[in-house]
Coordinates of C-alpha atoms and ligand atoms in Angstrom, one line a residue:
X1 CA 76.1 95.6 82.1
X2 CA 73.4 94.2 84.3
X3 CA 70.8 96.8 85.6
X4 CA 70.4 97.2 89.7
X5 CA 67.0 95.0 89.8
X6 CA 69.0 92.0 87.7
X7 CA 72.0 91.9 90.1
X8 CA 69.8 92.2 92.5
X9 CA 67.7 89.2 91.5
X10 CA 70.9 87.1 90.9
X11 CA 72.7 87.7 94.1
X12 CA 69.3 86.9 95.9
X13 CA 69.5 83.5 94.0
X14 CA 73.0 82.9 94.5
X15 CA 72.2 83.4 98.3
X16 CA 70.4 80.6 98.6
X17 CA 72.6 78.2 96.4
X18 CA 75.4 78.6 98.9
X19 CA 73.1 78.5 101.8
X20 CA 71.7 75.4 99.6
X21 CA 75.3 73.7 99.5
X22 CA 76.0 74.7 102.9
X23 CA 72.9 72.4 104.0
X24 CA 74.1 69.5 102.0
X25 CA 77.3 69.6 103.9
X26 CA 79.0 70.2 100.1
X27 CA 82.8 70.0 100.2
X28 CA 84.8 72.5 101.2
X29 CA 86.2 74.0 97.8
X30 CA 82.2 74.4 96.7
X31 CA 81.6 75.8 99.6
X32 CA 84.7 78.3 99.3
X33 CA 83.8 79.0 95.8
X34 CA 80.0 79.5 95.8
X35 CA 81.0 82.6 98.8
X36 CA 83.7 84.0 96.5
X37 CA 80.9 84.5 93.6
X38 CA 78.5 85.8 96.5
X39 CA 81.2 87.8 97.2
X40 CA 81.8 89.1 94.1
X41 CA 78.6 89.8 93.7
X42 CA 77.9 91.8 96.4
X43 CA 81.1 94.0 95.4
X44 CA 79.4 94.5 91.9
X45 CA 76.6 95.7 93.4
X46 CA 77.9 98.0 95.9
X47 CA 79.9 99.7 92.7
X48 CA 76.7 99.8 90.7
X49 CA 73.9 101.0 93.1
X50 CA 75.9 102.5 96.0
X51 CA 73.9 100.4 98.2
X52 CA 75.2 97.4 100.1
X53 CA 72.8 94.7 98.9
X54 CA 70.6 93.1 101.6
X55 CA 67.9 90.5 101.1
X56 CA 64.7 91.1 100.8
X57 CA 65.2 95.0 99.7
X58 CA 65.2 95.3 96.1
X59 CA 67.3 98.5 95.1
X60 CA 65.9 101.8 95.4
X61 CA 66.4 104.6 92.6
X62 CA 68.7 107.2 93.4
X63 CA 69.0 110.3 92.0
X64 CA 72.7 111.0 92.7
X65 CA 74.9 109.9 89.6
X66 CA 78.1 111.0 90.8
X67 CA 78.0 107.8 93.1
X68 CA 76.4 105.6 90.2
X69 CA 77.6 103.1 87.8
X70 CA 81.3 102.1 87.7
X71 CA 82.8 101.3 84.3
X72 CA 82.9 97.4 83.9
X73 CA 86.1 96.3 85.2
X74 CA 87.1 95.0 81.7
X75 CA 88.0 98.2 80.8
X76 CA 91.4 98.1 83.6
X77 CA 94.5 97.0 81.7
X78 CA 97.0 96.0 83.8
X79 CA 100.0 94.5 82.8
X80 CA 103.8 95.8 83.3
X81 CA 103.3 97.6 79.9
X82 CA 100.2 99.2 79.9
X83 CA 97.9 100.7 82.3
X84 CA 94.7 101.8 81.0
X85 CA 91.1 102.4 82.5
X86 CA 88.4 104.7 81.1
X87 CA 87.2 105.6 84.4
X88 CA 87.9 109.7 85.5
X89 CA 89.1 107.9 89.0
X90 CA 91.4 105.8 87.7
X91 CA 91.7 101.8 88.1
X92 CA 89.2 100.5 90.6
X93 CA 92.1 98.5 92.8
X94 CA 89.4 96.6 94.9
X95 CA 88.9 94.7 91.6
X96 CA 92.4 94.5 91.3
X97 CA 93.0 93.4 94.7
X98 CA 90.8 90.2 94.1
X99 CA 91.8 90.0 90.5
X100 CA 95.4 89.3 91.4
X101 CA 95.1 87.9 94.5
X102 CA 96.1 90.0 97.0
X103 CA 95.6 91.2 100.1
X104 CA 94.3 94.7 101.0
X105 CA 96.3 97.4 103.1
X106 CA 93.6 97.2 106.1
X107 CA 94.0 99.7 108.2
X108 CA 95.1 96.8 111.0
X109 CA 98.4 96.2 109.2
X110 CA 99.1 100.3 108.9
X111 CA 98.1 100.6 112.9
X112 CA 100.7 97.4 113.5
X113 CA 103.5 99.0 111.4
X114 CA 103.5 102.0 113.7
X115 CA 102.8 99.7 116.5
X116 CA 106.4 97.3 115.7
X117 CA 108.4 100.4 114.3
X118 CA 106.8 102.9 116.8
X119 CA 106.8 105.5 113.9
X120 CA 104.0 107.1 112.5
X121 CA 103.2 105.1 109.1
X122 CA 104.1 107.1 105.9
X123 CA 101.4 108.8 104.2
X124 CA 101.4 106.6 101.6
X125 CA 100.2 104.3 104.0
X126 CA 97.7 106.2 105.9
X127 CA 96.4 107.3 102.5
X128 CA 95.9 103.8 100.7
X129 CA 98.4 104.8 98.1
X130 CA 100.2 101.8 99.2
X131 CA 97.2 99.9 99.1
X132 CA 97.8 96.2 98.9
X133 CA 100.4 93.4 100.0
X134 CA 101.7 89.7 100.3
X135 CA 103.2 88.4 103.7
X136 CA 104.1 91.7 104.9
X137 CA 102.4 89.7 108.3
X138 CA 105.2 87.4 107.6
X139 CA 107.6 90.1 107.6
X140 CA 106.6 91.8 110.7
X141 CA 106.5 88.6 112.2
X142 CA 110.1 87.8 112.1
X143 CA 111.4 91.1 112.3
X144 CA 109.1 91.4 116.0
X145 CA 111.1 87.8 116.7
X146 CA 114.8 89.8 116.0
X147 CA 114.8 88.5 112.2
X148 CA 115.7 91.0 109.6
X149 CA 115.2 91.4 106.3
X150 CA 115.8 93.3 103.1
X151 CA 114.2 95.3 101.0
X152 CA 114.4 95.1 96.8
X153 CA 112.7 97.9 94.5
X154 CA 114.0 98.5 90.7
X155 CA 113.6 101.1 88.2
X156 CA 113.6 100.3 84.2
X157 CA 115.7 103.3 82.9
X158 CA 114.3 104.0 79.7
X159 CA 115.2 107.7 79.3
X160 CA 117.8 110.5 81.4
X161 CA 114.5 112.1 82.4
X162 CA 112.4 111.3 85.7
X163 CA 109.4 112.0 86.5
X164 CA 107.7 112.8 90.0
X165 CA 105.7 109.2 89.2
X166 CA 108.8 107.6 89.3
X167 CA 109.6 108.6 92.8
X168 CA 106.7 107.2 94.4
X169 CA 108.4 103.7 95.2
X170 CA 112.2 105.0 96.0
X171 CA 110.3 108.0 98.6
X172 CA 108.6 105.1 100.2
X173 CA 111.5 102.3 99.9
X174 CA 113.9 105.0 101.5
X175 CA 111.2 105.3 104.9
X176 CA 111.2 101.4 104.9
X177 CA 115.0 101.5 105.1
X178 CA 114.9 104.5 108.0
X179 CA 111.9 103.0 109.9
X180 CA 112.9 99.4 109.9
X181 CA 117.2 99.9 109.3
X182 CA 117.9 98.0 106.4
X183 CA 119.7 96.9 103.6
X184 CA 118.3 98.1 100.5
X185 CA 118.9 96.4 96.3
X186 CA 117.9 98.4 93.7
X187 CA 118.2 96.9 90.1
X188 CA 118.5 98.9 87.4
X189 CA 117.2 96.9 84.2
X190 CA 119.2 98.4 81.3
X191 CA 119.0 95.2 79.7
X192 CA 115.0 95.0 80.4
X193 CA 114.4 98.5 78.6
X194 CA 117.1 97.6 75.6
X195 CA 115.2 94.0 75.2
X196 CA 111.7 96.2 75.0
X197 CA 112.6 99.6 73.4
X198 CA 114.3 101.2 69.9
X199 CA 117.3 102.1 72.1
X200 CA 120.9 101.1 72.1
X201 CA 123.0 99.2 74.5
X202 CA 124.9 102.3 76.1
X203 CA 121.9 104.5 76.1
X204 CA 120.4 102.2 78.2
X205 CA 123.6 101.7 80.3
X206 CA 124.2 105.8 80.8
X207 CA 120.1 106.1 81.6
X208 CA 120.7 103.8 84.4
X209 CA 123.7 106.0 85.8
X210 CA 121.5 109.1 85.6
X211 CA 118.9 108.0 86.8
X212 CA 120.7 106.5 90.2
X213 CA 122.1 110.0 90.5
X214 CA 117.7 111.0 90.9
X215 CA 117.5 107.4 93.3
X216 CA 120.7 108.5 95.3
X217 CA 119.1 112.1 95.7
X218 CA 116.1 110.6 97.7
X219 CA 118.6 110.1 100.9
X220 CA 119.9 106.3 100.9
X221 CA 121.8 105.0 103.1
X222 CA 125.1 104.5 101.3
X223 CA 126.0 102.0 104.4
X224 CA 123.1 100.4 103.5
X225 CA 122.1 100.7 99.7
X226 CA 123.4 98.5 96.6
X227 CA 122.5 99.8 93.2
X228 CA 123.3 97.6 90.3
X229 CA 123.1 97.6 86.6
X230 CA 121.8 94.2 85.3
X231 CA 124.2 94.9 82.2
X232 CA 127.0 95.1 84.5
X233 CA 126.2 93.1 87.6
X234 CA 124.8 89.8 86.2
X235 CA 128.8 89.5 84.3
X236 CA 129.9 90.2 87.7
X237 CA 128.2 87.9 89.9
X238 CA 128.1 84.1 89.3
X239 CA 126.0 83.9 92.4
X240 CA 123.4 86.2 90.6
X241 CA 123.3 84.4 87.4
X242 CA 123.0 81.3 88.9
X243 CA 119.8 82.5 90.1
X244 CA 119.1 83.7 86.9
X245 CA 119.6 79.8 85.4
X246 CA 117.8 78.3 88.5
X247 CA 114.0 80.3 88.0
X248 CA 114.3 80.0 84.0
X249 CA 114.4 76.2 84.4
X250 CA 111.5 76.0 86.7
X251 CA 109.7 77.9 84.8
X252 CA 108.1 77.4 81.4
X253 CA 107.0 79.2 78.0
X254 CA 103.5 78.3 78.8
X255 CA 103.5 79.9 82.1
X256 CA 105.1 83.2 81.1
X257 CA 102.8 83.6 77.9
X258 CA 100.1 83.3 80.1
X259 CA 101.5 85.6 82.8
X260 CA 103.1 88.1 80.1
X261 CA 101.4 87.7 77.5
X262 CA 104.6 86.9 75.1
X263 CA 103.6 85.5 71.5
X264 CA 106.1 83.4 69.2
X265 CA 107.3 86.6 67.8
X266 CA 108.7 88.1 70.9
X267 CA 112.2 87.7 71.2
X268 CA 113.7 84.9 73.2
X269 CA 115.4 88.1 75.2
X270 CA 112.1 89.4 76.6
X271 CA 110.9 85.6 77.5
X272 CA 113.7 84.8 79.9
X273 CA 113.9 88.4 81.1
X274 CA 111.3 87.5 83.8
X275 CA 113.6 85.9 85.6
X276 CA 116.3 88.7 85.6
X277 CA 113.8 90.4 87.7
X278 CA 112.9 87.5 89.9
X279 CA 116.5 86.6 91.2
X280 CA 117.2 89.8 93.1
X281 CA 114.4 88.7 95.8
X282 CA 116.6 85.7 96.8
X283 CA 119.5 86.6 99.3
X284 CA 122.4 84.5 98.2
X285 CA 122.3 86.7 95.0
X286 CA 124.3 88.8 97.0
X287 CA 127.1 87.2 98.5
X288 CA 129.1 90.4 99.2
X289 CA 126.0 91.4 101.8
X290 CA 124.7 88.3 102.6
X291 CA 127.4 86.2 102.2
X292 CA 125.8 82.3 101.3
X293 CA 122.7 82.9 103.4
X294 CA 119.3 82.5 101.3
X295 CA 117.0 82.9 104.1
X296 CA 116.8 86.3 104.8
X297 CA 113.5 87.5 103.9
X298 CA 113.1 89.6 101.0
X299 CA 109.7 92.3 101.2
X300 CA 109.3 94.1 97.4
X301 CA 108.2 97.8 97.3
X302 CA 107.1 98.1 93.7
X303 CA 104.1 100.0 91.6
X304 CA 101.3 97.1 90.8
X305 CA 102.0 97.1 87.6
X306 CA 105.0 94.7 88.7
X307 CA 102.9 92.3 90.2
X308 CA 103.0 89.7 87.1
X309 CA 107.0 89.4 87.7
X310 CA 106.7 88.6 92.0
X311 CA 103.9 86.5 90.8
X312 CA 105.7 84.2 88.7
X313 CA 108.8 84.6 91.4
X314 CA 106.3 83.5 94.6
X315 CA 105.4 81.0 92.4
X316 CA 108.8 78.9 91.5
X317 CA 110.7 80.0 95.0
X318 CA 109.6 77.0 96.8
X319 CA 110.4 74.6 94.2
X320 CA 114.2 76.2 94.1
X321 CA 114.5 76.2 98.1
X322 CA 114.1 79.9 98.7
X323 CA 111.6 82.2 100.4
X324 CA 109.0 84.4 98.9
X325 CA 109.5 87.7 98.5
X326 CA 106.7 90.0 100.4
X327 CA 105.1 92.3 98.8
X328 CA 103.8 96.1 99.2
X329 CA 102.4 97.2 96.0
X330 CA 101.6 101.4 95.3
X331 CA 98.8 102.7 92.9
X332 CA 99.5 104.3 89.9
X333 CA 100.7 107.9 89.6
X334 CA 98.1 109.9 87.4
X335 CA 98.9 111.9 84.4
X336 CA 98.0 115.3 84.6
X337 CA 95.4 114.7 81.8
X338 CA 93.6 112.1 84.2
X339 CA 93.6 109.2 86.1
X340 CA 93.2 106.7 82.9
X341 CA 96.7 106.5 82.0
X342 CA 100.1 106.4 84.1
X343 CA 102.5 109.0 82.9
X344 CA 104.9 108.5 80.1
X345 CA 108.0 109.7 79.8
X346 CA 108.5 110.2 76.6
X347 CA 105.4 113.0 76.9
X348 CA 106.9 116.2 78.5
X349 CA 103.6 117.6 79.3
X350 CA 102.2 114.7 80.8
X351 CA 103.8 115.0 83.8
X352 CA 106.3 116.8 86.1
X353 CA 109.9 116.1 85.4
X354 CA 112.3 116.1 88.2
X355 CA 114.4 118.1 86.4
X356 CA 111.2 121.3 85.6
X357 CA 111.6 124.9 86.4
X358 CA 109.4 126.5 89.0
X359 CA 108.2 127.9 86.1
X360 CA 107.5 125.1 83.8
X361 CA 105.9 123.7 87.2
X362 CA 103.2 126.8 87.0
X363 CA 102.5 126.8 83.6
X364 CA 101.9 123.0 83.3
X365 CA 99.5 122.6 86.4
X366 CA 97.8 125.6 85.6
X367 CA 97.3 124.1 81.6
X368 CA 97.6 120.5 81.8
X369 CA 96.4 119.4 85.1
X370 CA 92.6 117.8 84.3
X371 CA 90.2 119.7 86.6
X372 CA 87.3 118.3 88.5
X373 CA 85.8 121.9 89.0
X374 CA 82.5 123.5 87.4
X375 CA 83.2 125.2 84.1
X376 CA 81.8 129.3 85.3
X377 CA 82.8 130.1 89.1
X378 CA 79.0 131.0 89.3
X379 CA 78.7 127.3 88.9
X380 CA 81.5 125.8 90.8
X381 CA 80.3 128.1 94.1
X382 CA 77.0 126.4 94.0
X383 CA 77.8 123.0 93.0
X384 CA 81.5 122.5 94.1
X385 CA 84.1 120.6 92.4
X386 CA 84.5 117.0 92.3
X387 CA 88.2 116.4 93.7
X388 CA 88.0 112.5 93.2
X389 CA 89.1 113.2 89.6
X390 CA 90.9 116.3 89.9
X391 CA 94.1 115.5 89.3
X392 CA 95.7 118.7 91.3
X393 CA 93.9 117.3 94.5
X394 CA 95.6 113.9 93.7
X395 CA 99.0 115.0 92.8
X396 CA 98.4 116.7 96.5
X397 CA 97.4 113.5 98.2
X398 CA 100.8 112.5 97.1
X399 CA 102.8 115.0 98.0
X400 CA 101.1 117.3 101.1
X401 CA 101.9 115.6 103.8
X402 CA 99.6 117.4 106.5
X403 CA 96.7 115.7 107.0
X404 CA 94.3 118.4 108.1
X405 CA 95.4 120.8 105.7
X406 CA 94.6 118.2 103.0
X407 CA 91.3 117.6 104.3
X408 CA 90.1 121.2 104.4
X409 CA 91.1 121.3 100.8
X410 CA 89.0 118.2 99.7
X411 CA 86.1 119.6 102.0
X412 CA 86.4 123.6 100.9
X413 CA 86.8 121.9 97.0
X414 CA 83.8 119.9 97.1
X415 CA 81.4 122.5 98.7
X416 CA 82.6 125.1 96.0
X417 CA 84.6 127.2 98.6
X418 CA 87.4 126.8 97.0
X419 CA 88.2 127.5 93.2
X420 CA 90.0 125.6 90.6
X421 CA 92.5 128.1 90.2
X422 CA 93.2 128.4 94.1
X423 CA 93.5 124.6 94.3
X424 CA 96.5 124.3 91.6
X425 CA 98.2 127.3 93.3
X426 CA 98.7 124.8 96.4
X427 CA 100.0 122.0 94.0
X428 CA 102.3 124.7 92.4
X429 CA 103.7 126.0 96.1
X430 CA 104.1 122.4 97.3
X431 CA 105.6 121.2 93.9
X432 CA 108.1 124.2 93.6
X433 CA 110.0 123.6 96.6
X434 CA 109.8 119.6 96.9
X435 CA 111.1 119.8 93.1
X436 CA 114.2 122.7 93.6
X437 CA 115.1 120.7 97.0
X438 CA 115.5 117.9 94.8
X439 CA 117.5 119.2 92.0
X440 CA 120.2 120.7 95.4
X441 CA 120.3 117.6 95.9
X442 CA 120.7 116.0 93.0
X443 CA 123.7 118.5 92.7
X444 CA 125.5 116.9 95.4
X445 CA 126.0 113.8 94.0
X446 CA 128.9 113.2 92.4
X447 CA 130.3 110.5 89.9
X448 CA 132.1 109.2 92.6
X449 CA 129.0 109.0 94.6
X450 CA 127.5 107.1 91.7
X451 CA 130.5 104.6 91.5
X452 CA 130.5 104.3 95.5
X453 CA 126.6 103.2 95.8
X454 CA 127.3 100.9 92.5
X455 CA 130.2 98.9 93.6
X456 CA 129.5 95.3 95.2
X457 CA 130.3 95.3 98.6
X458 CA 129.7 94.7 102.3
X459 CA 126.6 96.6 103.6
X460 CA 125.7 96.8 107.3
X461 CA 123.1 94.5 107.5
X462 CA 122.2 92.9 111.8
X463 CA 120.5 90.2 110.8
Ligands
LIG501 N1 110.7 96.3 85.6 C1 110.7 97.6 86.3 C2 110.5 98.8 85.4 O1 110.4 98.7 84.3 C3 112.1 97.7 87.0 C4 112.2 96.8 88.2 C5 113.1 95.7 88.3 C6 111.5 96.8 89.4 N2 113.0 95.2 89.5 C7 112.1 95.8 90.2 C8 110.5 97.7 90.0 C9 111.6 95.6 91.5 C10 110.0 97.4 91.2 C11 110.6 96.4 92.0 O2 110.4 99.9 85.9

């Protein structure tokens, strides 16, 4: 990595190349791209010297390391498969933001969602947990001009068992639906998780019914909601598959190896799954709710990991006559060992599972969850904690939803008021109930329940 005083040196020189091409009245594209790298530059930095960069003032030494170097953004893996980062604070999504090509959540488009649906935004939104989107302008848009749309989320079931990760997206999707009234598709892709995993057709088929049962126990509409299986539903519907056939002939090998990353030993099932994926954001794939329409706007709630897919589905929709699908895109959920990884299902003690004891709950915050605290209270009094990593304190960001009370417990952590231990005990008291409310819930809904939300039919939809 470059030091502060080399950065320094090259952004000062890349200064006056664009101020250089702006004087020779250079085109507009070297123009565009010589601000992008000054851009980029300035970002860099910001992340490595805490200081915004101003010409003229070489960096200054500082003694505080907490704010110092960020790891090199090489180290963020980010692909539908794997999500890795070996930074304590988890992926740096700024860098992501510009490495995918996004737009930020600014705090303008959280002010005009409150303004259009005169409800107070989420707090995912207010927190930046949904942090970044595509068109959701557009969205609001049309739906300020009387033009609805729909909303499409998904879940891969890969085991019976959820975990409070898993939530994130269906908690969010299921204030969309209330705050902006409607429709709602969720696909289940049993077929994506039996293409990609040692597991057998009907295991995946019976993880996709259990795990609606946990979708269904967020509060749906069942007026309003369509959960399908991909095994069943793309037999069903001709007007579904013939999506399907549409996006995998506008799209090419080439272009999902280098979205994917698929190599001549994958099989030819994982290749064309992308578009399994990409033809629930056109309308007309549901003729039972939208009868032949394909213009009715489709806006994606979805982890960013799923990004490549809506990529690749923005990018053949105009050339098959349909819309693109908007986009609101969540961060990852931490594992209680840290913010490196995204939980795994398959490790119970990596995470809360929606189906965990109050007691289980206790006993793996109080051993599992990664602490940003000093190791003696001696130490932690003086110094305070560092609640950026603490992974209790994020897990709360999550899931408390008052405001103040969340603050005073970032502020009382960091001064060394309050203790580690005192710190999971909130996680524990807000994670008890949230998780036995749940499970009541859960309870309630019966196989005919299941069937009801499952079958194709009408939904209410105004458009
Ligand atoms: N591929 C996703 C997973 O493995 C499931 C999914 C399908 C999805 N369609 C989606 C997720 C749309 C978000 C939005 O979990």
């Amino acid at each position: 990595m470059s030091s502060p005083m080399d950065l320094y040196e090259q952004l000062t020189a890349q200064g006056l190349a664009v101020r250089h091409i702006k004087a020779q009245k250079g085109n507009k594209a070297e123009v565009e791209s010589a601000v992008q790298l000054l851009l980029r530059m300035k970002e860099d930095y910001k992340l490595l010297t805490g200081q915004d960069y101003q010409a003229g003032r070489p960096p200054t030494h500082t003694e505080d390391d907490d704010a110092g170097p960020a790891e090199d953004d090489e180290d963020d893996q980010v692909n539908p498969w794997n999500v890795s980062t070996s930074s304590a604070k988890g992926v740096d999504y700024d860098k992501l933001i510009v490495r995918f090509g996004s737009c930020k959540i600014e705090q303008e488009l959280v002010d005009r969602i409150a303004r259009v649906t005169g409800k107070t935004p989420h707090h995912f939104l207010r927190r930046g947990i949904f942090f970044s989107h595509r068109d959701m302008h557009q969205i609001l848009d049309a739906y300020e001009s009387r033009k609805s749309f729909y909303l499409y989320t998904g879940r891969g079931p890969s085991s019976g068992a959820m975990h409070v990760g898993h939530l994130i997206p269906f908690l969010f999707t299921k204030w969309l639906q209330d705050v902006f009234d409607v429709p709602l598709v969720v696909q289940m892709t049993d077929d994506e998780k039996y293409l990609w995993k040692d597991l057998s057709l009907e295991d995946c088929h019976r993880y996709t019914l259990e795990n609606a049962r946990d979708i269904i126990a967020c509060g749906f509409d069942p007026d309003k909601t369509f959960i399908f299986s991909d095994l069943d539903y793309m037999g069903a519907s001709p007007s579904f598959y013939r999506n399907v056939v549409k996006v995998q002939k506008h799209v090419t090998f080439n272009q999902v190896k280098g979205i994917f990353g698929f190599t001549d030993s994958d099989c030819i099932g994982k290749i064309s799954f992308p578009a399994i994926q990409a033809a629930p954001s056109f309308s007309n794939s549901f003729p039972q709710i939208f009868g032949d329409r394909n213009d009715v706007q489709c806006l994606i709630p979805c982890a960013i990991d799923q990004d490549p897919y809506f990529r690749m589905t923005r990018d053949v929709a105009p050339r098959i006559g349909y819309l693109k699908p908007a986009l609101l895109h969540s961060t990852f959920f931490p594992a209680l060992q840290g913010a490196q990884t995204k939980m795994s299902a398959s490790d119970a003690n990596s995470s809360i599972f929606l189906t965990d004891t109050a007691k289980q709950i206790k006993n793996k915050v109080n051993k599992h969850a990664f602490s940003g605290g000093k190791d003696t209270v001696e130490e932690h009094r003086k110094l305070g904690g560092n609640p950026d990593v603490d992974v209790s304190f994020m897990y709360l960001t999550f899931f408390l939803e008052d405001d103040e009370q969340l603050e005073k417990i970032r502020q009382d952590y960091r001064s060394g008021a309050l203790l580690t231990g005192e710190l999971k005990k909130c996680l524990i008291e807000t994670l008890q109930p949230m998780i036995a409310a749940h499970q009541e819930r859960r309870k309630l809904v019966t196989d005919e329940t299941v069937r009801q939300f499952m079958t194709p039919r009408k939904l209410l939809f105004n458009c």
